[in-house]
Structures are given as structure tokens and as C-alpha cells.
mmCIF file of C-alpha atoms and ligand atoms in Angstrom:
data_model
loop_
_atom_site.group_PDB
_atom_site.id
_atom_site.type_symbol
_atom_site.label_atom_id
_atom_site.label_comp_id
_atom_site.label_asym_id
_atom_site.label_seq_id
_atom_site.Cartn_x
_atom_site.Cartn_y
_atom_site.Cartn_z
ATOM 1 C CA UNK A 663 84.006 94.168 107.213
ATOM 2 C CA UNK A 664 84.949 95.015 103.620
ATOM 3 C CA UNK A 665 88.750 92.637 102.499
ATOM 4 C CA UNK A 666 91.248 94.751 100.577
ATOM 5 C CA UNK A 667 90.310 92.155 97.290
ATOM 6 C CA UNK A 668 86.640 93.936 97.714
ATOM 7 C CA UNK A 669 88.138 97.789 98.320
ATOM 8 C CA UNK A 670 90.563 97.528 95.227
ATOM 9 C CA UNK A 671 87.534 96.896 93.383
ATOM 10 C CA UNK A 672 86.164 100.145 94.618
ATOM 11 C CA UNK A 673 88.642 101.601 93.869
ATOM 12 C CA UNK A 674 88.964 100.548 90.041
ATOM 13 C CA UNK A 675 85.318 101.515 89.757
ATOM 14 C CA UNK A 676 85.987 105.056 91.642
ATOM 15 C CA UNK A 677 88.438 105.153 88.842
ATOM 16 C CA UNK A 678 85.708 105.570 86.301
ATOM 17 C CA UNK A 679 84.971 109.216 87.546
ATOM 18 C CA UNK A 680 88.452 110.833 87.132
ATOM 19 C CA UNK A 681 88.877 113.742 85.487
ATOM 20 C CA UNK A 682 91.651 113.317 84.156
ATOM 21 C CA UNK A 683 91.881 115.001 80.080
ATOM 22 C CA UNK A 684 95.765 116.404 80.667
ATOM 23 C CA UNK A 685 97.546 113.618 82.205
ATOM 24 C CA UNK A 686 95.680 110.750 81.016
ATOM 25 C CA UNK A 687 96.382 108.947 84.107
ATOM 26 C CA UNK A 688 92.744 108.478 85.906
ATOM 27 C CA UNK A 689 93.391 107.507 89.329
ATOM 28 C CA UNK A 690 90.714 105.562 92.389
ATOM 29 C CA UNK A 691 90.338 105.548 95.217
ATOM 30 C CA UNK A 692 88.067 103.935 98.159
ATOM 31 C CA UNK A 693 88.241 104.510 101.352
ATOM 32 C CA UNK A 694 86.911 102.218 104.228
ATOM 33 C CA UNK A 695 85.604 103.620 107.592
ATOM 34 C CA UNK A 696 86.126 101.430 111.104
ATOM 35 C CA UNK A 697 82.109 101.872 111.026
ATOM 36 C CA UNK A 698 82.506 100.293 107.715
ATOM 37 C CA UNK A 699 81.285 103.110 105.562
ATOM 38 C CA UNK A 700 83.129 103.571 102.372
ATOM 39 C CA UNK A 701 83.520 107.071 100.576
ATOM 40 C CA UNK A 702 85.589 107.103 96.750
ATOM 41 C CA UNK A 703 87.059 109.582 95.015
ATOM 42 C CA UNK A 704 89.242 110.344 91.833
ATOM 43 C CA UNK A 705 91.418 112.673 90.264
ATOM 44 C CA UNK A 706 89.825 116.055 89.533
ATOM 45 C CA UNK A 707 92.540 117.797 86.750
ATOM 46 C CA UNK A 708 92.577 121.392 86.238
ATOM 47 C CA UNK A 709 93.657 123.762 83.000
ATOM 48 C CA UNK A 710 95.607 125.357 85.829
ATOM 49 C CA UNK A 711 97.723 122.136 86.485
ATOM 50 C CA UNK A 712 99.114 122.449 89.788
ATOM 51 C CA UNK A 713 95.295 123.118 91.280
ATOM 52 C CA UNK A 714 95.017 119.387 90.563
ATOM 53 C CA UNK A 715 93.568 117.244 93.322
ATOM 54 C CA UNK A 716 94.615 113.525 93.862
ATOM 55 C CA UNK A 717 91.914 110.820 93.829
ATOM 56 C CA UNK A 718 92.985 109.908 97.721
ATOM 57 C CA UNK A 719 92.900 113.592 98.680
ATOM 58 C CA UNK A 720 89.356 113.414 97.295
ATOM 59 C CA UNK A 721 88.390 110.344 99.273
ATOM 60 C CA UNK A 722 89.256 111.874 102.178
ATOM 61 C CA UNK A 723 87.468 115.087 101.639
ATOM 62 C CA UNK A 724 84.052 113.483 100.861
ATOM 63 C CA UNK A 725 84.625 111.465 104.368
ATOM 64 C CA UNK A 726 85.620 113.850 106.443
ATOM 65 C CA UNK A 727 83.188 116.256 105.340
ATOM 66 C CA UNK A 728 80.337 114.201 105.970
ATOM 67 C CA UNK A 729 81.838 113.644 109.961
ATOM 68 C CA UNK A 730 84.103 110.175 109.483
ATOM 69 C CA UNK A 731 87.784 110.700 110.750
ATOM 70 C CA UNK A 732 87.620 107.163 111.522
ATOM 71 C CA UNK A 733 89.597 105.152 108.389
ATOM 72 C CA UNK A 734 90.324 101.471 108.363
ATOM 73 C CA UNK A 735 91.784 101.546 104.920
ATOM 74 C CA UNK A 736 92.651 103.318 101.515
ATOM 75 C CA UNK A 737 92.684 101.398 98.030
ATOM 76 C CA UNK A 738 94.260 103.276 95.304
ATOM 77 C CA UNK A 739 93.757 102.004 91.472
ATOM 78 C CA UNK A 740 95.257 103.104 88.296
ATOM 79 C CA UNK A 741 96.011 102.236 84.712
ATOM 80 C CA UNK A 742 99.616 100.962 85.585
ATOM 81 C CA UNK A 743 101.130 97.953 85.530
ATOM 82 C CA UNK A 744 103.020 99.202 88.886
ATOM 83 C CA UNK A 745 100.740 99.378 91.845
ATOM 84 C CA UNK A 746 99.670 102.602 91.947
ATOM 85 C CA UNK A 747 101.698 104.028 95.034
ATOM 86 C CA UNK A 748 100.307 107.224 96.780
ATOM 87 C CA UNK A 749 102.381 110.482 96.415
ATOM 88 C CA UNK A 750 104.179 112.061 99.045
ATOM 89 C CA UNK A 751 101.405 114.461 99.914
ATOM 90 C CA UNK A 752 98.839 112.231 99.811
ATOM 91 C CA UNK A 753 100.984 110.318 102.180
ATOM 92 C CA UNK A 754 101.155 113.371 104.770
ATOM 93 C CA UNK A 755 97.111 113.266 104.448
ATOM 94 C CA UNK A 756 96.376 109.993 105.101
ATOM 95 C CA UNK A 757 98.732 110.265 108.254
ATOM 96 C CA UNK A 758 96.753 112.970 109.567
ATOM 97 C CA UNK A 759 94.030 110.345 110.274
ATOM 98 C CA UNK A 760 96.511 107.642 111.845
ATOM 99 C CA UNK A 761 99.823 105.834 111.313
ATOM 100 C CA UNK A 762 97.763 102.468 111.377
ATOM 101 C CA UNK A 763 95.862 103.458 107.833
ATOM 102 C CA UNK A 764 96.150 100.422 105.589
ATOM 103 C CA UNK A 765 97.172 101.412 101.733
ATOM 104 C CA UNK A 766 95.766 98.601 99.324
ATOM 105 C CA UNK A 767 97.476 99.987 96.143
ATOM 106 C CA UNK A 768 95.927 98.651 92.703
ATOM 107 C CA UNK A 769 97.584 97.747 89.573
ATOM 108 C CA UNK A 770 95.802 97.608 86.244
ATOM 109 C CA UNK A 771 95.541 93.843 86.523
ATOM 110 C CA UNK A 772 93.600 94.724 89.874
ATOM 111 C CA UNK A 773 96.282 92.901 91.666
ATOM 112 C CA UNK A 774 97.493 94.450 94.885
ATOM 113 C CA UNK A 775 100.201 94.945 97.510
ATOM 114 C CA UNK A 776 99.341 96.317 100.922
ATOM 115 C CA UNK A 777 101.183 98.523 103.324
ATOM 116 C CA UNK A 778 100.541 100.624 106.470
ATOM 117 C CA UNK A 779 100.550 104.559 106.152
ATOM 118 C CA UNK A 780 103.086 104.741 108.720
ATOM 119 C CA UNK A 781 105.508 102.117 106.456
ATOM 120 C CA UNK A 782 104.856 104.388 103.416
ATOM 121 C CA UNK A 783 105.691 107.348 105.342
ATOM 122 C CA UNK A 784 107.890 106.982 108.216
ATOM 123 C CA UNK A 785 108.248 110.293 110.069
ATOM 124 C CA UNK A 786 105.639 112.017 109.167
ATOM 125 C CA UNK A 787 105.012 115.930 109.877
ATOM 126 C CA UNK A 788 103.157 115.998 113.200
ATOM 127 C CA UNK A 789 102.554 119.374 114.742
ATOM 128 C CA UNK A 790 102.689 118.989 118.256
ATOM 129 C CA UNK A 791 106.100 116.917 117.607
ATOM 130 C CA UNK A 792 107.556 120.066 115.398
ATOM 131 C CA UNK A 793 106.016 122.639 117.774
ATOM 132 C CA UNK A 794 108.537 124.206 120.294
ATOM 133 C CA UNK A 795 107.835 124.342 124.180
HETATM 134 N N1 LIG B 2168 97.484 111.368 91.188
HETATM 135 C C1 LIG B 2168 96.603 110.929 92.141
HETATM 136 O O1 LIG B 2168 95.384 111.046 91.972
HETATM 137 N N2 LIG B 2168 97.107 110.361 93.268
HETATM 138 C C2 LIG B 2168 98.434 110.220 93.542
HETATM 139 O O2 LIG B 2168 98.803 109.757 94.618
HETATM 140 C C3 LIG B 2168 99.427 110.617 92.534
HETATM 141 C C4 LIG B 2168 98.918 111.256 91.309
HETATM 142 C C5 LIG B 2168 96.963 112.008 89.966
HETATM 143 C C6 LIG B 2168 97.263 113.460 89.834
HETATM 144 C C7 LIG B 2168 97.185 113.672 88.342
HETATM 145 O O3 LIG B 2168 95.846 113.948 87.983
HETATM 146 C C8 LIG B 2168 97.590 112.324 87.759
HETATM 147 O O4 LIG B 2168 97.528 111.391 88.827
HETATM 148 C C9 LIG B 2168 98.959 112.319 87.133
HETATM 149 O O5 LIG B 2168 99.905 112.823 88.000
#
């Protein structure tokens, strides 16, 4: 089994691939499967700016759409000296796949801090929880 050291590496190398020419801010991301497969993504910018897709979202995409639902673990990497902290809707997607989800989140030094899902997102949106009886 992949150590978060090893998947923030991923993650800085998934980095390379962002598409990123309006923000500047090229974002990674690698994402571990319980069956040990890993699937990255990156940022994909559009001209149309709010059609852009986060680097997690696109990690999640590529796995899912290939049949994994099963995730161990999320690294995300950027060129910050904060670690680079999912945003709120990438929090609500990672959620979807359970509250256990580890988030490795990478600094520009490649340094990390590690938190669940469910710690970076308490209370997030269910739908059987929201939907009335
Ligand atoms: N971005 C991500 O890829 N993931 C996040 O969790 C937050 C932001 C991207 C979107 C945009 O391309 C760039 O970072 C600047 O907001």
C-alpha cells in the first residue's frame, strides 16, 4: 500500500498536466484506490471561467469512470507555500465516496498535512439525510 509521502509525490507530478493559462495556479492530484490503484488528475481551465474543473474533481472522474468507487486517499499539490486545501465543492465530492477519505494536502516544498474528508467537511450534504419521509 502506497504512504501519503509516496501519493504527494503523485500528486506534484499530476501537477505537471494542469491547464491552468488564466489562474496560474496548476493544481494535482492523486488518488489511491483500497485495491491500490491510483488515478491523477489536474486542473482543466476554461476561457469560460466558471466551466473550470478542479484537479480532485478530475481524479475522481477518471476513477470512477473506469468502475473504482473504492478510495483510500486523495493528495492534492500546488505551487503554495500553504498546503493546498481542497475547496468546498471538491469537499462535497470526495464525501460522496466516504467520510473516511484521507486528504494528504501538498505544499510547494512537498511537505504535507493530512486530514479525513469527514474533518474537512463536517456535515456534509447527504440525500437520504435531507430527503423527507
Ligand atoms: N483548484 C483546484 O484544482 N482544486 C481546488 O480544490 C481549488 C482550486 C483550481 C481551480 C482553478 O483552476 C485554480 O485552482 C485557481 O482557482
Amino acid at each position: 500500500m502506497m504512504i501519503s509521502s509516496e501519493l504527494a509525490q503523485e500528486a506534484i507530478k499530476a501537477k505537471e498536466h494542469a491547464y491552468a493559462p488564466y489562474s496560474k495556479f496548476p493544481v494535482g492530484a492523486a488518488l489511491l484506490t483500497n485495491s491500490g490503484r491510483l488515478f491523477t488528475g489536474s486542473n482543466v481551465e476554461n476561457s469560460s471561467y466558471g466551466l473550470t474543473i478542479c484537479a480532485e474533481q478530475s481524479a475522481i472522474s477518471a476513477a470512477v469512470s473506469q468502475g473504482e468507487r473504492d478510495f483510500a486517499a486523495i493528495a492534492v499539490a500546488c505551487n503554495s507555500d500553504q498546503y493546498c486545501s481542497p475547496c468546498g465543492a471538491c469537499r462535497q465530492i470526495i464525501a460522496e465516496f466516504g467520510l473516511a477519505i484521507k486528504v494528504i494536502m501538498v505544499n510547494k516544498n512537498g511537505d504535507f498535512q493530512e486530514l479525513t474528508i469527514s474533518e474537512l467537511l463536517p456535515g456534509s450534504f447527504t440525500l437520504n439525510a435531507n430527503t423527507p419521509k
